[in-house]
Short mmCIF file of C-alpha atoms in Angstrom, two decimals:
data_model
loop_
_atom_site.label_atom_id
_atom_site.label_comp_id
_atom_site.label_asym_id
_atom_site.label_seq_id
_atom_site.Cartn_x
_atom_site.Cartn_y
_atom_site.Cartn_z
CA UNK A 287 -157.87 162.42 -157.33
CA UNK A 288 -155.86 159.58 -158.86
CA UNK A 289 -152.49 159.58 -160.54
CA UNK A 290 -149.82 162.24 -160.14
CA UNK A 291 -150.53 165.92 -159.60
CA UNK A 292 -147.82 168.37 -160.60
CA UNK A 293 -147.85 171.70 -158.75
CA UNK A 294 -145.82 174.49 -160.33
CA UNK A 295 -145.14 177.14 -157.70
CA UNK A 296 -144.35 176.07 -154.14
CA UNK A 297 -145.59 179.17 -152.34
CA UNK A 298 -148.56 179.45 -150.00
CA UNK A 299 -151.26 178.14 -152.38
CA UNK A 300 -149.14 175.60 -154.21
CA UNK A 301 -147.64 174.11 -151.06
CA UNK A 302 -151.03 174.10 -149.32
CA UNK A 303 -152.51 172.15 -152.25
CA UNK A 304 -149.60 169.75 -151.95
CA UNK A 305 -150.16 169.21 -148.23
CA UNK A 306 -153.90 168.67 -148.67
CA UNK A 307 -153.48 166.18 -151.53
CA UNK A 308 -150.68 164.25 -149.84
CA UNK A 309 -152.95 163.84 -146.82
CA UNK A 310 -155.28 162.01 -149.23
CA UNK A 311 -152.48 159.76 -150.46
CA UNK A 312 -152.03 161.57 -153.78
CA UNK A 313 -148.58 161.63 -155.42
CA UNK A 314 -147.61 165.33 -155.59
CA UNK A 315 -144.70 166.65 -157.64
CA UNK A 316 -143.46 170.16 -156.85
CA UNK A 317 -141.64 172.57 -159.14
CA UNK A 318 -140.53 176.14 -158.51
CA UNK A 319 -138.17 178.67 -160.09
CA UNK A 320 -136.67 179.25 -156.64
CA UNK A 321 -134.55 176.28 -155.50
CA UNK A 322 -134.70 177.48 -151.89
CA UNK A 323 -138.51 177.76 -151.93
CA UNK A 324 -138.78 174.34 -153.55
CA UNK A 325 -136.49 172.65 -151.02
CA UNK A 326 -138.37 174.28 -148.16
CA UNK A 327 -141.76 173.07 -149.44
CA UNK A 328 -140.38 169.55 -149.90
CA UNK A 329 -138.82 169.59 -146.42
CA UNK A 330 -142.21 170.53 -144.99
CA UNK A 331 -143.79 167.57 -146.77
CA UNK A 332 -145.84 169.34 -149.47
CA UNK A 333 -144.59 166.99 -152.21
CA UNK A 334 -141.55 165.49 -153.89
CA UNK A 335 -139.09 166.73 -156.46
CA UNK A 336 -139.86 166.13 -160.13
CA UNK A 337 -138.29 163.32 -162.13
CA UNK A 338 -137.92 162.83 -165.91
CA UNK A 339 -140.46 159.99 -166.04
CA UNK A 340 -143.30 161.89 -164.34
CA UNK A 341 -146.63 161.62 -166.17
CA UNK A 342 -149.02 163.91 -164.29
CA UNK A 343 -152.73 163.67 -164.93
CA UNK A 344 -153.29 167.19 -163.59
CA UNK A 345 -151.01 170.23 -163.42
CA UNK A 346 -151.75 173.11 -161.05
CA UNK A 347 -150.04 176.38 -161.90
CA UNK A 348 -149.64 178.44 -158.71
CA UNK A 349 -147.30 181.25 -159.74
CA UNK A 350 -147.62 185.07 -159.62
CA UNK A 351 -150.21 186.56 -162.00
CA UNK A 352 -147.66 188.24 -164.28
CA UNK A 353 -146.14 184.88 -165.31
CA UNK A 354 -149.24 182.68 -165.09
CA UNK A 355 -150.00 182.66 -168.83
CA UNK A 356 -146.39 181.85 -169.77
CA UNK A 357 -146.19 178.95 -167.32
CA UNK A 358 -149.55 177.55 -168.48
CA UNK A 359 -148.31 177.62 -172.07
CA UNK A 360 -145.09 175.83 -171.10
CA UNK A 361 -146.87 173.13 -169.10
CA UNK A 362 -149.44 172.44 -171.85
CA UNK A 363 -146.60 171.89 -174.32
CA UNK A 364 -144.45 169.81 -171.96
CA UNK A 365 -147.21 167.43 -170.85
CA UNK A 366 -149.59 166.89 -173.81
CA UNK A 367 -151.72 164.34 -171.93
CA UNK A 368 -152.30 166.40 -168.77
CA UNK A 369 -155.11 168.76 -167.82
CA UNK A 370 -153.76 172.14 -166.72
CA UNK A 371 -155.42 174.51 -164.29
CA UNK A 372 -154.17 177.56 -162.41
CA UNK A 373 -155.08 179.27 -159.15
CA UNK A 374 -154.45 182.89 -160.14
CA UNK A 375 -156.86 185.42 -158.65
CA UNK A 376 -157.61 186.91 -162.09
CA UNK A 377 -159.00 184.67 -164.81
CA UNK A 378 -159.75 186.74 -167.92
CA UNK A 379 -156.29 188.25 -168.47
CA UNK A 380 -154.31 184.97 -168.72
CA UNK A 381 -157.09 183.38 -170.81
CA UNK A 382 -157.04 186.23 -173.34
CA UNK A 383 -153.24 186.27 -173.41
CA UNK A 384 -153.11 182.57 -174.25
CA UNK A 385 -155.80 182.98 -176.91
CA UNK A 386 -153.83 185.80 -178.54
CA UNK A 387 -150.76 183.56 -178.65
CA UNK A 388 -152.74 180.89 -180.45
CA UNK A 389 -152.34 178.31 -177.69
CA UNK A 390 -154.69 175.31 -177.84
CA UNK A 391 -156.68 175.69 -174.62
CA UNK A 392 -158.71 172.49 -174.87
CA UNK A 393 -156.88 171.00 -171.87
CA UNK A 394 -156.75 174.23 -169.86
CA UNK A 395 -159.37 175.08 -167.24
CA UNK A 396 -158.85 178.23 -165.19
CA UNK A 397 -159.73 178.05 -161.52
CA UNK A 398 -159.33 180.09 -158.35
CA UNK A 399 -159.64 179.04 -154.70
CA UNK A 400 -160.99 181.90 -152.57
CA UNK A 401 -158.54 181.24 -149.77
CA UNK A 402 -155.30 182.68 -148.49
CA UNK A 403 -153.40 184.22 -145.61
CA UNK A 404 -151.66 187.52 -145.02
CA UNK A 405 -148.35 185.66 -144.90
CA UNK A 406 -147.03 183.85 -147.96
CA UNK A 407 -144.47 181.20 -148.81
CA UNK A 408 -144.16 177.49 -148.22
CA UNK A 409 -143.55 178.05 -144.51
CA UNK A 410 -147.09 179.43 -144.14
CA UNK A 411 -148.78 176.63 -146.11
CA UNK A 412 -151.54 174.62 -144.44
CA UNK A 413 -153.40 171.47 -145.47
CA UNK A 414 -156.69 172.92 -144.20
CA UNK A 415 -156.40 176.25 -146.05
CA UNK A 416 -159.20 175.46 -148.52
CA UNK A 417 -161.68 173.68 -146.26
CA UNK A 418 -165.16 175.14 -146.73
CA UNK A 419 -163.92 177.81 -149.15
CA UNK A 420 -165.34 178.41 -152.66
CA UNK A 421 -163.17 177.24 -155.56
CA UNK A 422 -164.22 178.88 -158.82
CA UNK A 423 -163.88 176.74 -161.96
CA UNK A 424 -164.06 178.53 -165.34
CA UNK A 425 -165.21 176.13 -168.04
CA UNK A 426 -166.00 177.04 -171.64
CA UNK A 427 -167.63 175.37 -174.63
CA UNK A 428 -164.44 173.41 -175.39
CA UNK A 429 -164.09 171.94 -171.90
CA UNK A 430 -164.37 168.16 -171.87
CA UNK A 431 -166.51 166.69 -169.07
CA UNK A 432 -163.72 164.39 -167.88
CA UNK A 433 -161.29 167.32 -167.63
CA UNK A 434 -163.82 169.41 -165.74
CA UNK A 435 -164.42 166.51 -163.35
CA UNK A 436 -160.68 166.30 -162.68
CA UNK A 437 -160.40 169.96 -161.65
CA UNK A 438 -163.55 169.73 -159.54
CA UNK A 439 -162.14 166.58 -157.90
CA UNK A 440 -159.06 168.61 -156.96
CA UNK A 441 -161.25 171.22 -155.28
CA UNK A 442 -163.31 168.60 -153.46
CA UNK A 443 -160.27 166.62 -152.28
CA UNK A 444 -158.76 169.68 -150.60
CA UNK A 445 -162.09 170.41 -148.89
CA UNK A 446 -163.27 173.29 -151.09
CA UNK A 447 -166.64 173.87 -152.76
CA UNK A 448 -166.50 174.07 -156.60
CA UNK A 449 -168.41 176.97 -158.16
CA UNK A 450 -168.70 177.33 -161.94
CA UNK A 451 -168.32 180.82 -163.46
CA UNK A 452 -167.14 182.38 -166.69
CA UNK A 453 -163.84 184.30 -166.51
CA UNK A 454 -165.78 187.56 -166.87
CA UNK A 455 -168.15 186.69 -164.03
CA UNK A 456 -165.25 185.67 -161.84
CA UNK A 457 -163.24 188.85 -162.36
CA UNK A 458 -166.24 191.11 -161.70
CA UNK A 459 -167.06 189.12 -158.57
CA UNK A 460 -163.58 189.12 -157.04
CA UNK A 461 -163.23 192.83 -157.82
CA UNK A 462 -166.19 193.43 -155.50
CA UNK A 463 -165.52 190.93 -152.71
CA UNK A 464 -161.72 190.83 -152.68
CA UNK A 465 -159.81 193.37 -154.75
CA UNK A 466 -161.66 196.57 -153.83
CA UNK A 467 -161.79 195.59 -150.12
CA UNK A 468 -158.01 195.22 -150.25
CA UNK A 469 -157.63 198.76 -151.63
CA UNK A 470 -160.07 200.20 -149.08
CA UNK A 471 -158.39 198.40 -146.16
CA UNK A 472 -154.95 199.55 -147.30
CA UNK A 473 -156.06 203.16 -147.70
CA UNK A 474 -157.64 203.20 -144.24
CA UNK A 475 -154.67 201.47 -142.58
CA UNK A 476 -152.36 203.89 -144.35
CA UNK A 477 -153.84 206.70 -142.26
CA UNK A 478 -152.42 204.95 -139.16
CA UNK A 479 -148.83 205.36 -140.37
CA UNK A 480 -148.79 209.01 -139.33
CA UNK A 481 -151.42 208.85 -136.60
CA UNK A 482 -150.68 209.82 -133.01
CA UNK A 483 -149.85 206.97 -130.65
CA UNK A 484 -152.67 208.01 -128.37
CA UNK A 485 -155.22 207.45 -131.11
CA UNK A 486 -153.84 204.02 -131.99
CA UNK A 487 -154.02 202.91 -128.35
CA UNK A 488 -157.80 203.23 -128.64
CA UNK A 489 -157.97 200.69 -131.47
CA UNK A 490 -160.44 197.88 -130.86
CA UNK A 491 -161.54 194.79 -132.73
CA UNK A 492 -163.67 196.74 -135.20
CA UNK A 493 -160.76 198.61 -136.76
CA UNK A 494 -158.59 195.49 -136.63
CA UNK A 495 -161.23 193.51 -138.54
CA UNK A 496 -161.60 196.33 -141.07
CA UNK A 497 -157.88 196.57 -141.79
CA UNK A 498 -156.68 192.98 -141.28
CA UNK A 499 -156.01 192.37 -144.98
CA UNK A 500 -153.94 195.56 -145.21
CA UNK A 501 -150.97 193.43 -144.11
CA UNK A 502 -150.91 191.74 -147.54
CA UNK A 503 -147.85 191.75 -149.81
CA UNK A 504 -147.64 194.89 -152.03
CA UNK A 505 -145.73 193.08 -154.80
CA UNK A 506 -148.51 190.56 -155.33
CA UNK A 507 -151.31 193.12 -155.20
CA UNK A 508 -149.67 195.35 -157.79
CA UNK A 509 -149.99 192.41 -160.18
CA UNK A 510 -153.52 191.42 -159.16
CA UNK A 511 -154.96 194.93 -159.36
CA UNK A 512 -153.21 195.65 -162.63
CA UNK A 513 -154.58 192.48 -164.21
CA UNK A 514 -158.14 193.20 -163.06
CA UNK A 515 -158.02 197.00 -163.35
CA UNK A 516 -161.25 197.47 -165.34
CA UNK A 517 -163.75 195.96 -162.87
CA UNK A 518 -161.81 197.38 -159.91
CA UNK A 519 -161.83 200.93 -161.30
CA UNK A 520 -165.56 200.74 -162.00
CA UNK A 521 -166.33 199.87 -158.37
CA UNK A 522 -163.81 202.36 -156.98
CA UNK A 523 -165.41 205.16 -159.02
CA UNK A 524 -168.84 204.27 -157.61
CA UNK A 525 -167.40 204.10 -154.11
CA UNK A 526 -165.70 207.48 -154.58
CA UNK A 527 -169.05 208.99 -155.57
CA UNK A 528 -170.64 207.53 -152.43
CA UNK A 529 -167.87 208.97 -150.27
CA UNK A 530 -168.29 212.39 -151.86
CA UNK A 531 -172.00 212.30 -151.07
CA UNK A 532 -171.36 211.46 -147.41
CA UNK A 533 -168.61 214.08 -147.16
CA UNK A 534 -170.94 216.73 -148.56
CA UNK A 535 -173.64 215.77 -146.06
CA UNK A 536 -171.23 215.95 -143.11
CA UNK A 537 -169.86 219.34 -144.16
CA UNK A 538 -173.32 220.73 -143.50
CA UNK A 539 -175.00 218.26 -141.14
CA UNK A 540 -177.77 220.72 -140.26
CA UNK A 541 -178.88 221.14 -143.88
CA UNK A 542 -182.14 219.43 -144.93
CA UNK A 543 -181.51 215.89 -146.10
CA UNK A 544 -177.99 215.61 -144.66
CA UNK A 545 -178.93 213.26 -141.85
CA UNK A 546 -180.92 211.15 -144.27
CA UNK A 547 -177.85 210.65 -146.47
CA UNK A 548 -175.85 209.43 -143.48
CA UNK A 549 -178.67 207.21 -142.24
CA UNK A 550 -179.21 205.67 -145.68
CA UNK A 551 -175.49 204.98 -146.00
CA UNK A 552 -175.46 203.04 -142.73
CA UNK A 553 -178.74 201.29 -143.57
CA UNK A 554 -177.47 200.16 -146.97
CA UNK A 555 -174.44 198.74 -145.21
CA UNK A 556 -176.78 196.81 -142.92
CA UNK A 557 -178.62 195.44 -145.96
CA UNK A 558 -175.36 194.41 -147.61
CA UNK A 559 -174.08 192.59 -144.54
CA UNK A 560 -177.39 190.72 -144.28
CA UNK A 561 -176.88 189.36 -147.79
CA UNK A 562 -173.50 187.82 -146.98
CA UNK A 563 -173.77 184.04 -146.56
CA UNK A 564 -173.46 182.83 -143.00
CA UNK A 565 -172.26 179.50 -141.66
CA UNK A 566 -172.23 176.73 -144.29
CA UNK A 567 -173.31 179.30 -146.90
CA UNK A 568 -176.69 179.77 -145.22
CA UNK A 569 -178.43 183.10 -144.73
CA UNK A 570 -179.48 182.02 -141.25
CA UNK A 571 -178.53 184.58 -138.58
CA UNK A 572 -177.40 184.01 -135.02
CA UNK A 573 -177.46 185.99 -131.80
CA UNK A 574 -174.21 187.34 -130.37
CA UNK A 575 -173.45 186.82 -126.69
CA UNK A 576 -170.53 188.76 -125.17
CA UNK A 577 -168.74 187.18 -122.20
CA UNK A 578 -165.94 188.74 -120.13
CA UNK A 579 -162.96 186.38 -119.94
CA UNK A 580 -160.09 186.94 -117.49
CA UNK A 581 -156.63 187.08 -119.04
CA UNK A 582 -155.38 183.93 -117.33
CA UNK A 583 -154.47 180.50 -118.62
CA UNK A 584 -157.28 178.05 -119.31
CA UNK A 585 -160.19 180.49 -119.25
CA UNK A 586 -161.26 180.00 -122.86
CA UNK A 587 -161.11 176.24 -122.42
CA UNK A 588 -163.32 176.51 -119.32
CA UNK A 589 -165.77 178.76 -121.17
CA UNK A 590 -166.21 176.34 -124.05
CA UNK A 591 -166.41 173.43 -121.65
CA UNK A 592 -169.25 175.10 -119.75
CA UNK A 593 -171.06 175.89 -122.99
CA UNK A 594 -170.71 172.27 -124.06
CA UNK A 595 -172.13 171.10 -120.74
CA UNK A 596 -175.07 173.44 -121.30
CA UNK A 597 -175.66 171.98 -124.76
CA UNK A 598 -174.97 175.31 -126.48
CA UNK A 599 -173.34 175.06 -129.91
CA UNK A 600 -171.06 177.98 -130.73
CA UNK A 601 -171.62 178.88 -134.38
CA UNK A 602 -168.85 181.48 -134.51
CA UNK A 603 -166.35 183.05 -132.14
CA UNK A 604 -164.31 186.25 -131.88
CA UNK A 605 -162.09 187.51 -129.07
CA UNK A 606 -161.43 191.20 -128.50
CA UNK A 607 -158.61 192.13 -126.14
CA UNK A 608 -158.18 195.86 -125.68
CA UNK A 609 -154.61 197.08 -124.94
CA UNK A 610 -153.90 197.25 -121.23
CA UNK A 611 -157.05 195.41 -120.17
CA UNK A 612 -156.76 192.37 -117.90
CA UNK A 613 -159.66 190.63 -119.58
CA UNK A 614 -160.98 189.91 -123.05
CA UNK A 615 -164.45 190.04 -124.55
CA UNK A 616 -165.49 186.75 -126.14
CA UNK A 617 -168.20 187.32 -128.73
CA UNK A 618 -170.07 184.07 -129.26
CA UNK A 619 -172.62 183.46 -132.04
CA UNK A 620 -175.36 181.10 -130.90
CA UNK A 621 -178.77 179.97 -132.07
CA UNK A 622 -181.39 182.56 -131.02
CA UNK A 623 -183.37 179.82 -129.26
CA UNK A 624 -180.34 179.03 -127.08
CA UNK A 625 -179.46 182.61 -126.13
CA UNK A 626 -181.38 183.02 -122.87
CA UNK A 627 -180.46 179.55 -121.65
CA UNK A 628 -176.80 180.23 -122.40
CA UNK A 629 -176.88 183.50 -120.45
CA UNK A 630 -178.54 181.94 -117.41
CA UNK A 631 -176.31 178.88 -117.46
CA UNK A 632 -173.08 180.82 -117.82
CA UNK A 633 -174.02 183.18 -115.03
CA UNK A 634 -174.64 180.17 -112.79
CA UNK A 635 -171.10 179.02 -113.62
CA UNK A 636 -169.73 182.42 -112.53
CA UNK A 637 -169.25 184.06 -115.91
CA UNK A 638 -169.79 187.78 -116.36
CA UNK A 639 -172.05 188.64 -119.27
CA UNK A 640 -171.10 191.92 -120.94
CA UNK A 641 -174.26 191.92 -123.03
CA UNK A 642 -175.59 190.87 -126.39
CA UNK A 643 -175.36 192.65 -129.73
CA UNK A 644 -179.03 193.57 -129.35
CA UNK A 645 -178.42 195.51 -126.13
#
C-alpha cells in the first residue's frame, strides 16, 4: 500500500486494519460516528484523526451492516479520486441497495476478511487479526485492474489471502461456513441457560469448541442474519430436515434402518470435516498426541522445549482443562512420521502420554 488509507469505523475490524497498516508504515486516517470510540482507537495507535486536506487513495468502510451502503455512498461522493471497499460480512445486500439508488459503483469493490473475535471494539483490535485468513474480494465487469490491485494489496499487507468471488457466491459461502454455525452454536448454548449446574460441571473441550462463537454480540448478528436471510434460511431448512430424520430414528432405535440413519449422520460429518482445509490451506492430515500437563507454572514451556529438542514440529495445539482437575490435556498435532518418535522421546523426558486420537 502507498498513500493514505482512510478507515471509516474504528471498531474491531477497522482498528485492526489500522494497526496492521501502520505497522507497514502506511498513513492511516480514522473516522467514526462515536467520538469516544474514535479517540480510543487513536490512543491505541490504530491511526490518526482526519484533516481537511486528506486525499486518501483507498477508503475502507468498516461499519455495521445496516449502514454500510449509506456510508459507501457518502465516501464515494466525498472522495471522487479514491477507491472504496468495505468489510461487511454480507456483500449482495449493500451492492443491490447502491445499484437501486443509482450510485456509480465503478470505484467500489466489496470485500470481506474472514476474521474476527468474540469481543468487539477498538480495545480488542489486533494487528495480527488477519494473518493467514481469507479476504474475499468481489469484483465485477466494471472493476478496473488498478483498483482491484489496490484492494488486494490491502489484504496482502495485513497478512490475509485474497480470494475472488461474486457477491452471490460470497453470501452463499458465508451462510454455510459462518452464519448458520453461529445460529446452531447459539441455539445449543441457549440450552445451557436453564441447565442444572451438575450437568455444566461436566463440560469439556468438545462442547466449548462447539459453542465458542455463541458469545458473539446479538446486535451485530441480527443485522448480519437479516441481510443474508435467503441463503441462511435455505441451509437451516435442510438442517432442520436432517435433525427431524435423526430424531425419528432415535425415537425408535430398534426399528429397521434406525441405526443406519444415525451411523450415516456421523459418517457424513466425518466426510465433511475431512474436506476442511488444514494448515496453510492444505488437505494434509496430522496425528494427534495427547499429553498430560501438570497445572503448575512453566509446564507448557517445558513441553514445547522438549518437543523442539526432539525435532518435532507442532502443527496445531489445543489445551483442555477440566474443572477441578490438577492437570490439563495438551492435544498436539504432529506429522504422522514423527508420532512414535515423539511419544518415545517425551516419555524419556518424564511426560505422561494420555493417548492418541487413534486409540
